[in-house]
Coordinates of C-alpha atoms in Angstrom, one line a residue:
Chain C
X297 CA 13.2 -22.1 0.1
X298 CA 10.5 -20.8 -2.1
X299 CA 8.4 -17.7 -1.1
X300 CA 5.3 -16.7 -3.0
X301 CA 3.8 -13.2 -2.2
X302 CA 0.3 -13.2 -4.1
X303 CA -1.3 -10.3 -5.6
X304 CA -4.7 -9.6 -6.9
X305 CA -6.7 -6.3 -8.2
X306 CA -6.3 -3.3 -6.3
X307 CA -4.1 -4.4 -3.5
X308 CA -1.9 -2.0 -2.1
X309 CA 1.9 -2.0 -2.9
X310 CA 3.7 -1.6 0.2
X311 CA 2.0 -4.4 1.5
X312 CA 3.7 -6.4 -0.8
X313 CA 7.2 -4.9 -1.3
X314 CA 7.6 -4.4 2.3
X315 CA 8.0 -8.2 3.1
X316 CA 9.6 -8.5 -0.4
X317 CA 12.8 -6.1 0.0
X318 CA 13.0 -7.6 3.6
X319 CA 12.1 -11.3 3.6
X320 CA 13.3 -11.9 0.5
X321 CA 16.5 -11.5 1.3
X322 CA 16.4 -14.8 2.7
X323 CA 19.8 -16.3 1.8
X324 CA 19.6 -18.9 -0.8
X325 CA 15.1 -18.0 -1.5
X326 CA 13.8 -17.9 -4.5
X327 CA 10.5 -15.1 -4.2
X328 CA 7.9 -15.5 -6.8
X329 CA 5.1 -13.1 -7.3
X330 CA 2.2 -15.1 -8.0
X331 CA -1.4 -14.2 -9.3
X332 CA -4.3 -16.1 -10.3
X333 CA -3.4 -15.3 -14.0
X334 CA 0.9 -13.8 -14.7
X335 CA 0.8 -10.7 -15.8
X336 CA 0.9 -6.8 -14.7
X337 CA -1.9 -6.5 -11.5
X338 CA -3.1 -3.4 -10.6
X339 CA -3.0 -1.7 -7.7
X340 CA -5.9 -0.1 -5.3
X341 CA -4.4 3.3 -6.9
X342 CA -4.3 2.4 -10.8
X343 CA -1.2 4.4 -11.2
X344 CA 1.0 0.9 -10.8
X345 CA 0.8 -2.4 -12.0
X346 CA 3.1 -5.2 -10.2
X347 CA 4.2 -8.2 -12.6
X348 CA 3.1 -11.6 -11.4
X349 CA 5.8 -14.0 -12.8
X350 CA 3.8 -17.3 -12.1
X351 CA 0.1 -18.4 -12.0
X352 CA -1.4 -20.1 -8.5
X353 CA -1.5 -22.8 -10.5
X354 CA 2.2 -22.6 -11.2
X355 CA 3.6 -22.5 -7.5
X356 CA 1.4 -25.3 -5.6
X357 CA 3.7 -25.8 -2.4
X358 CA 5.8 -22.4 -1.3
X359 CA 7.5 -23.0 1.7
X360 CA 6.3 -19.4 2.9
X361 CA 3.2 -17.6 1.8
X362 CA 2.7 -13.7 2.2
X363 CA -0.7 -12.0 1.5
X364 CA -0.7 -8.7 1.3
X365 CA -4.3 -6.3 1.6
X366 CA -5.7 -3.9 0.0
X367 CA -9.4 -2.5 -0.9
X368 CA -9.0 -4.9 -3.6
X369 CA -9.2 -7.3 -0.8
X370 CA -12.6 -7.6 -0.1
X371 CA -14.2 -9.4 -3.6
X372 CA -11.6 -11.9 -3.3
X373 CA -13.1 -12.7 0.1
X374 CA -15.3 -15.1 -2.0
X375 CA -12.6 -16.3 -4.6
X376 CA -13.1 -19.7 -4.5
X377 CA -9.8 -20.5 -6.4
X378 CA -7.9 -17.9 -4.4
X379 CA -9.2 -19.5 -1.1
X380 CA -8.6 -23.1 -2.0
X381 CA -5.3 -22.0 -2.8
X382 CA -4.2 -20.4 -0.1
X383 CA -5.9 -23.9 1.9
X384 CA -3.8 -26.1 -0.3
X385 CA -0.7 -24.2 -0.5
X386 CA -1.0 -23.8 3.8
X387 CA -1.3 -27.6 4.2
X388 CA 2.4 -27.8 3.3
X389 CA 4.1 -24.4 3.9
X390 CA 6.3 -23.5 6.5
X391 CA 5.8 -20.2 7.3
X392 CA 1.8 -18.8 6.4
X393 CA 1.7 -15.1 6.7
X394 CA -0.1 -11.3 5.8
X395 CA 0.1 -8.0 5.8
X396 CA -2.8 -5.4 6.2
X397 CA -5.8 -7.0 5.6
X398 CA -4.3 -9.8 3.7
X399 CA -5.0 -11.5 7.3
X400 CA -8.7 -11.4 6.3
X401 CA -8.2 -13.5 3.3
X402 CA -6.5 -15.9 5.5
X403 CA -9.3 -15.8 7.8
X404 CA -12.3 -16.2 5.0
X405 CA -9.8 -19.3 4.1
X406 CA -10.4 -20.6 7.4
X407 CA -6.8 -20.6 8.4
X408 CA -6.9 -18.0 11.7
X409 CA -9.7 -19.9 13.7
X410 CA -8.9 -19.4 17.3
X411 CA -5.3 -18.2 16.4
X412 CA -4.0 -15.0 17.6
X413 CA -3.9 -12.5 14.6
X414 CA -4.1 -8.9 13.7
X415 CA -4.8 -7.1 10.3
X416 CA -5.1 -3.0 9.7
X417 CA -6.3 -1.7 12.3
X418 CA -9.8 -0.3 10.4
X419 CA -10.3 -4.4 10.2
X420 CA -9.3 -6.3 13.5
X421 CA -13.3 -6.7 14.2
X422 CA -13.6 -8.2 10.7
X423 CA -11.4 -10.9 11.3
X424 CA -12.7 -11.5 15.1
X425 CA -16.2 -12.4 12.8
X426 CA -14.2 -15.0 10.6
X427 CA -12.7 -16.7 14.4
X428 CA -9.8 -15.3 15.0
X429 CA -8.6 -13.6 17.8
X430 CA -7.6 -10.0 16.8
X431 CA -5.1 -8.1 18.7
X432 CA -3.9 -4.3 18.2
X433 CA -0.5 -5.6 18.1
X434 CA 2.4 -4.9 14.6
X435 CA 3.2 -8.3 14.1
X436 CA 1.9 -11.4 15.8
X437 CA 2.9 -14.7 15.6
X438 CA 1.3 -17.7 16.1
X439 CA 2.6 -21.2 15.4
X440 CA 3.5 -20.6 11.8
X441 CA 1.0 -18.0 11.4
X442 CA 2.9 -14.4 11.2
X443 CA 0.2 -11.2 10.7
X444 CA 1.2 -8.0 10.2
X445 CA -0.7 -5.0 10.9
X446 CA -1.4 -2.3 8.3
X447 CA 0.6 -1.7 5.0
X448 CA 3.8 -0.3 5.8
X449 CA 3.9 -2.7 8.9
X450 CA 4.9 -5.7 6.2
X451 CA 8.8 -4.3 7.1
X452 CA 8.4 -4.9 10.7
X453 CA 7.0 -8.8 9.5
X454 CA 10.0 -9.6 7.0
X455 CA 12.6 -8.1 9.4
X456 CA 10.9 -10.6 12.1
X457 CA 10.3 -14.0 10.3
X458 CA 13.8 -13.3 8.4
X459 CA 15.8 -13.1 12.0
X460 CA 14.0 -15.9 13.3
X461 CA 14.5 -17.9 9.9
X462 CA 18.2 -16.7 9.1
X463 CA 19.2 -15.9 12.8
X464 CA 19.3 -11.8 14.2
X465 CA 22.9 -11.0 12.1
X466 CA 21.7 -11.6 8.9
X467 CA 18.1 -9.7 9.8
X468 CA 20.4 -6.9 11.0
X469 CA 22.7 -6.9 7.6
X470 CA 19.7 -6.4 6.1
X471 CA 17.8 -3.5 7.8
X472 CA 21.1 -1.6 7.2
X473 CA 21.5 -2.4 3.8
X474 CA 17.6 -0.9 3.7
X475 CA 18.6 1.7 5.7
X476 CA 16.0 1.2 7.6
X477 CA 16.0 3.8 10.6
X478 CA 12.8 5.2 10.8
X479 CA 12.4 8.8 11.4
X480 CA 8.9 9.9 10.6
X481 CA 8.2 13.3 10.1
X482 CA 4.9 13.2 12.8
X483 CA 3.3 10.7 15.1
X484 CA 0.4 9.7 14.0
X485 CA 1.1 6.1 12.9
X486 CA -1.8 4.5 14.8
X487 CA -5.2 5.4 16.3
X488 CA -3.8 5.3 19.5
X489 CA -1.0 8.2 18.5
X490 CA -3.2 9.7 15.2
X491 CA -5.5 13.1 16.0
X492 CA -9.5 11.8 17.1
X493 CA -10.6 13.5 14.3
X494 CA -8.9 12.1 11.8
X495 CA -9.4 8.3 13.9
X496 CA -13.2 9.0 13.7
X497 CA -13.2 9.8 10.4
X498 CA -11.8 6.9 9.2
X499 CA -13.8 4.9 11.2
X500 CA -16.8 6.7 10.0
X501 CA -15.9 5.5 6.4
X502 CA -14.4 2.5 7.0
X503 CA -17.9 0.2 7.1
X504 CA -17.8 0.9 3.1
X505 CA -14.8 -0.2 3.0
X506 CA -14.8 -3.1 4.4
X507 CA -17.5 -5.7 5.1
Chain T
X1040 CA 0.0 18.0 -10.2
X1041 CA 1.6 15.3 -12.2
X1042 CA 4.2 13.2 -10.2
X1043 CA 6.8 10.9 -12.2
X1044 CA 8.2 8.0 -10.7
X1045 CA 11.5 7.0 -12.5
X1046 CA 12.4 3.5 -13.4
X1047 CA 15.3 1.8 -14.8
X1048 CA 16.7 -1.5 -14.9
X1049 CA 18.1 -3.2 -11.5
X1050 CA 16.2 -0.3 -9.4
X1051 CA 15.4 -1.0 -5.7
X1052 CA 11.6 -1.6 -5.7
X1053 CA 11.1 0.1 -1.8
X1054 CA 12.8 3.0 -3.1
X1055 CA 10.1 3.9 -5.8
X1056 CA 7.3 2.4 -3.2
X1057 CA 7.8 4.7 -0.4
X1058 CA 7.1 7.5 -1.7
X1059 CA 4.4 6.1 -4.3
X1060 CA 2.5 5.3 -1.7
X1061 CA 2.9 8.2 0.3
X1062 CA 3.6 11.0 -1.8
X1063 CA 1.6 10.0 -4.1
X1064 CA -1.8 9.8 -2.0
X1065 CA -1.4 14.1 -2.9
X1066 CA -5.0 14.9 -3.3
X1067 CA -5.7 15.3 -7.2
X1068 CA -2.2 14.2 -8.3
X1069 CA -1.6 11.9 -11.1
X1070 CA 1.4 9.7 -10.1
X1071 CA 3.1 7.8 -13.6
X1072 CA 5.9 5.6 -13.3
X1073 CA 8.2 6.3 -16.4
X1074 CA 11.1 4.7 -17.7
X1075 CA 13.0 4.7 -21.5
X1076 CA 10.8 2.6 -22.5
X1077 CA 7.2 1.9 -21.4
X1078 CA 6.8 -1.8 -19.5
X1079 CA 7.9 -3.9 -17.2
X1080 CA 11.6 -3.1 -15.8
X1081 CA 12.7 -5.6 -13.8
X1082 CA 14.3 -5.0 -9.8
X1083 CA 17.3 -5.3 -8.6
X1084 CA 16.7 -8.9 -7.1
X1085 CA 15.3 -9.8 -10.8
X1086 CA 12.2 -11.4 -9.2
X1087 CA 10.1 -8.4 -9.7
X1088 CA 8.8 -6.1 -12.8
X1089 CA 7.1 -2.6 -11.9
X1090 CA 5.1 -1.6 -15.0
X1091 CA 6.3 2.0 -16.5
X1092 CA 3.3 3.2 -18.1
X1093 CA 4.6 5.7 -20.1
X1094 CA 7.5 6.3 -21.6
X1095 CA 10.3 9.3 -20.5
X1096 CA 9.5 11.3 -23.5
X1097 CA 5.5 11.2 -22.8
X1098 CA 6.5 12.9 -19.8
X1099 CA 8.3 15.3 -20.5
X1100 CA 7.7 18.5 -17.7
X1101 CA 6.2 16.4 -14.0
X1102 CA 5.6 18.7 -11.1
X1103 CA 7.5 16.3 -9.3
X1104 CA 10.1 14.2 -9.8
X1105 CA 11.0 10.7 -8.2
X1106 CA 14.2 9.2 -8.4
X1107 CA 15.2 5.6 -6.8
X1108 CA 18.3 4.2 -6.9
X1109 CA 19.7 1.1 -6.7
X1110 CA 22.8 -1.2 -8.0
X1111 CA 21.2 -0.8 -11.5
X1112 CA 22.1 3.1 -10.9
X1113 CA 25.5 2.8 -11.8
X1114 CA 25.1 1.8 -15.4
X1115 CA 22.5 4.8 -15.6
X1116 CA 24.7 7.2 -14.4
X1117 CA 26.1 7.4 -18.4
X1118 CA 23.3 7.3 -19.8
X1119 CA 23.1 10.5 -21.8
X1120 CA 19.0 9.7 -22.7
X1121 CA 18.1 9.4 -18.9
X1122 CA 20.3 12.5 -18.1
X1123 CA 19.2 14.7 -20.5
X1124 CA 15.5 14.2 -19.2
X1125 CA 16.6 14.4 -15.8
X1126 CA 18.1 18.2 -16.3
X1127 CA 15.1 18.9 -19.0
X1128 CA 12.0 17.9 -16.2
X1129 CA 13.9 19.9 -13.5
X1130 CA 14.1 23.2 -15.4
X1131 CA 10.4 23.2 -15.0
X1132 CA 9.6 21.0 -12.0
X1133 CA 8.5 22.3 -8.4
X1134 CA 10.1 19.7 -7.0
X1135 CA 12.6 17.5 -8.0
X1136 CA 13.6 14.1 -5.1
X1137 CA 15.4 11.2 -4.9
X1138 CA 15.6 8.0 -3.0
X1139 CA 19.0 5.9 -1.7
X1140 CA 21.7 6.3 -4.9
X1141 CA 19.1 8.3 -7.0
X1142 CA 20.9 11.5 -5.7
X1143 CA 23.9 10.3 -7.2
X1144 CA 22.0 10.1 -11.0
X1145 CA 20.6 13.9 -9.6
X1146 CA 24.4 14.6 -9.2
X1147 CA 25.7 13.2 -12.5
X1148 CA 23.1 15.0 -14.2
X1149 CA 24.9 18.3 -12.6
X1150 CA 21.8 18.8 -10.4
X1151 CA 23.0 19.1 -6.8
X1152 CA 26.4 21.0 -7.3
X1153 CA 27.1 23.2 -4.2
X1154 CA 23.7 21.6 -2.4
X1155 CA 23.4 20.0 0.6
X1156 CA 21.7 16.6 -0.1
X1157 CA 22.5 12.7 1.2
X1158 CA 22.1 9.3 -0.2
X1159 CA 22.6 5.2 0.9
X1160 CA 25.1 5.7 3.7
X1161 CA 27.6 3.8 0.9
X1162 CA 27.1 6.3 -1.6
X1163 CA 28.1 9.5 0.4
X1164 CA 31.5 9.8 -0.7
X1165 CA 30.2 9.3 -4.3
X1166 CA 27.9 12.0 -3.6
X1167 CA 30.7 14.7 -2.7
X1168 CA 33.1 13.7 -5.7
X1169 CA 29.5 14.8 -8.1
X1170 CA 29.8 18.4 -6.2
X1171 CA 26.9 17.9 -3.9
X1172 CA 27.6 18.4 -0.1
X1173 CA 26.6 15.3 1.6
X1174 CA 25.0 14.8 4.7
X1175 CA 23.9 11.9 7.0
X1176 CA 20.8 13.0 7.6
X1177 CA 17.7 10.7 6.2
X1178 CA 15.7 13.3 4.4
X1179 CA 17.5 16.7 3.2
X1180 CA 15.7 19.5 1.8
X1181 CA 17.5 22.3 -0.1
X1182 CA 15.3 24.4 -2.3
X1183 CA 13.4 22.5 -4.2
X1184 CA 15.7 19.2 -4.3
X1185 CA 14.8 16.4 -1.5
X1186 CA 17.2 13.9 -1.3
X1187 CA 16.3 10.7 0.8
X1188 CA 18.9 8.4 2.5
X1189 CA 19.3 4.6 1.7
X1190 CA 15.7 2.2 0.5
X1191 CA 13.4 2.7 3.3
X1192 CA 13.6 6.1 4.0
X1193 CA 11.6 7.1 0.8
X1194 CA 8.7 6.5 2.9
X1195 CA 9.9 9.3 5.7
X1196 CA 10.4 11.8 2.3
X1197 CA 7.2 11.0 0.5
X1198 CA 5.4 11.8 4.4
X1199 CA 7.7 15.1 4.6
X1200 CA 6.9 16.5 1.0
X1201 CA 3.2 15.3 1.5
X1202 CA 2.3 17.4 4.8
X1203 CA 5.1 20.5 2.7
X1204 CA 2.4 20.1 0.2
X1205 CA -0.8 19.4 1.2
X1206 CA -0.5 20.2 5.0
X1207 CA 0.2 18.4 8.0
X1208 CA -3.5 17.0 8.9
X1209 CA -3.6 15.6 5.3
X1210 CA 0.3 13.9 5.7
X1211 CA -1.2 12.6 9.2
X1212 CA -4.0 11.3 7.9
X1213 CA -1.8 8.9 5.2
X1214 CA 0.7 7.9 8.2
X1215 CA -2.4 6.4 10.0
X1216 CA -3.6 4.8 7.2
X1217 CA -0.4 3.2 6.3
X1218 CA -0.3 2.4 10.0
X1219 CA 3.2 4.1 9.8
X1220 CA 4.2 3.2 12.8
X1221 CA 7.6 1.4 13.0
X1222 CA 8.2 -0.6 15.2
X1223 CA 11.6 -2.5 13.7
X1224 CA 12.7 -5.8 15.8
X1225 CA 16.3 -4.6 15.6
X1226 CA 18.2 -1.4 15.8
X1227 CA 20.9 -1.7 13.1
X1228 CA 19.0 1.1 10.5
X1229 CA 22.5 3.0 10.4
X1230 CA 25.5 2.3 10.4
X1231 CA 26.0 4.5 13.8
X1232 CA 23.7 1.8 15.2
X1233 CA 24.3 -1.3 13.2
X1234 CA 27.0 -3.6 14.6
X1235 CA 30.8 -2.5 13.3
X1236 CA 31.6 -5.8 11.7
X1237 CA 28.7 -5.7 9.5
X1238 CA 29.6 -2.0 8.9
X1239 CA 33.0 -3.0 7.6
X1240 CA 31.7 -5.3 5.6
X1241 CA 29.5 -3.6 3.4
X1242 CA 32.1 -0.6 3.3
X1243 CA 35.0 -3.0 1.8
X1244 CA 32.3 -4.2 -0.5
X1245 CA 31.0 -1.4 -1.6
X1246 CA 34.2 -0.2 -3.6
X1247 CA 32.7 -3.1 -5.8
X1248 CA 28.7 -1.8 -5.7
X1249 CA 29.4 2.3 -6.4
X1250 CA 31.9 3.5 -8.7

């Protein structure tokens, strides 16, 4: 089983290790970091570069896609090669899926219409305006269509599709081995639990962010 | 404030992530990865290269130092180059951290004797024999050395020095917008929680992993 996670300029990095040190510790999986040209990419800091191994070109068919987000996101909304990509490589994959606002990439590929999907939460009514039907929920799933919501919610994802791909023991093996036993040091995760002022001011930004 | 983000072969990608993308949203801070020699250095799974962009030497005196670990620790743990530059940045450092069985290159470097610190549940017992006092807890602050537990809880650290640093509104303010909000599908983070037989597994095969 082959998964490609793709990167591009300025995405963010937890988006895409996230489902990496999780999912891709599907038994027997080869993952292959993919970009439209191999080589270091950038992230939406500029204090890291991730390597792509293979072109697009180079990895037609993965069995599972992951798109992470990142500000980086929104000029490759109108990527024509990324898009028809992501089109292509959907017709034959198995598993389709994002992180953050990776969603909305899958969305401006046309992939999300009338399909249950969410994104950070900054973008859910972005990708209502490219057909889909945003929800506020971490992970949804639909058919094969598994979104995440924001950046470090790409562990909750891989943990998910890797139980339901490699059954609940091996999932479990693996969020040990990750030690993954959350224990954050406030409660301010989402902008249901996150001070107003700090919700607002996001918000307040947020339509430069994202368009 | 300069933070430097320490790379070597076989590392654990999450474990440098975390707190990149947490601790490293510091306001004004530069954040370098660093490793021997400037490059790619390639993961533990070997399907992934994080750039270093400088070089150990060019970085000689951080504010803050980052340690992942990882099975490619091991190897590193007699490596006099890495060590010496471990005990050099810390004579002048504010804050010197680790992630998972980076505590344990802290400890070989003569760092943590007679402080309280932890590491990947596996590597506890390690720990102790390098003079350090280990502890289960996920994130362990003595002084100025933070020690993190196993991969994922990098991110918990990064949040914990951030809001030590910069305040709590500001360390709030990067848990919303890395939607930090766990919600894992399983509860096997530990290995209180985890199933025993997958407990005893990993301890009889970690004799193999951590010397």
């Amino acid at each position: 089983m082959q998964i490609a996670i793709v990167l591009f300029d300025r995405f963010t990095a937890l988006d895409a290790v996230g489902p990496y040190e999780t999912l891709g510790r599907l038994p027997d999986a080869e993952t292959v970091f993919v970009a439209e040209q191999a080589g270091p990419v950038r992230t939406d800091t500029g204090n890291l570069a991730l390597t792509a191994d293979r072109t697009l070109a180079d990895v037609p068919a993965p069995d599972i896609v992951v798109v992470p987000g990142g500000p980086g996101q929104t000029p490759q909304m109108e990527n024509a090669a990324l898009l028809d990509w992501l089109r292509a490589a959907d017709a034959t994959s198995t598993w389709t899926t994002s992180v953050c606002t990776g969603s909305l990439l899958l969305a401006a590929a046309g992939l999300l219409k009338g399909r249950r999907a969410t994104s950070h939460w900054l973008a859910l009514d972005v990708l209502g305006r490219f057909g889909a039907e945003p929800t506020g929920e971490r992970v949804v799933t639909d058919g094969k269509y598994v979104t995440a919501a924001g950046v470090s919610s790409g562990i909750d994802m891989g943990l998910t599709l890797l139980g339901r791909i490699a059954g609940d023991d091996h999932a479990r093996a693996v969020q040990l081995l990750t030690e993954y036993d959350p224990q954050p040091p406030y409660d301010a995760g989402s902008p249901e639990k996150a001070p107003a002022h700090l919700v607002e001011e996001f918000r307040g930004r947020s339509r430069f962010i994202l368009t």
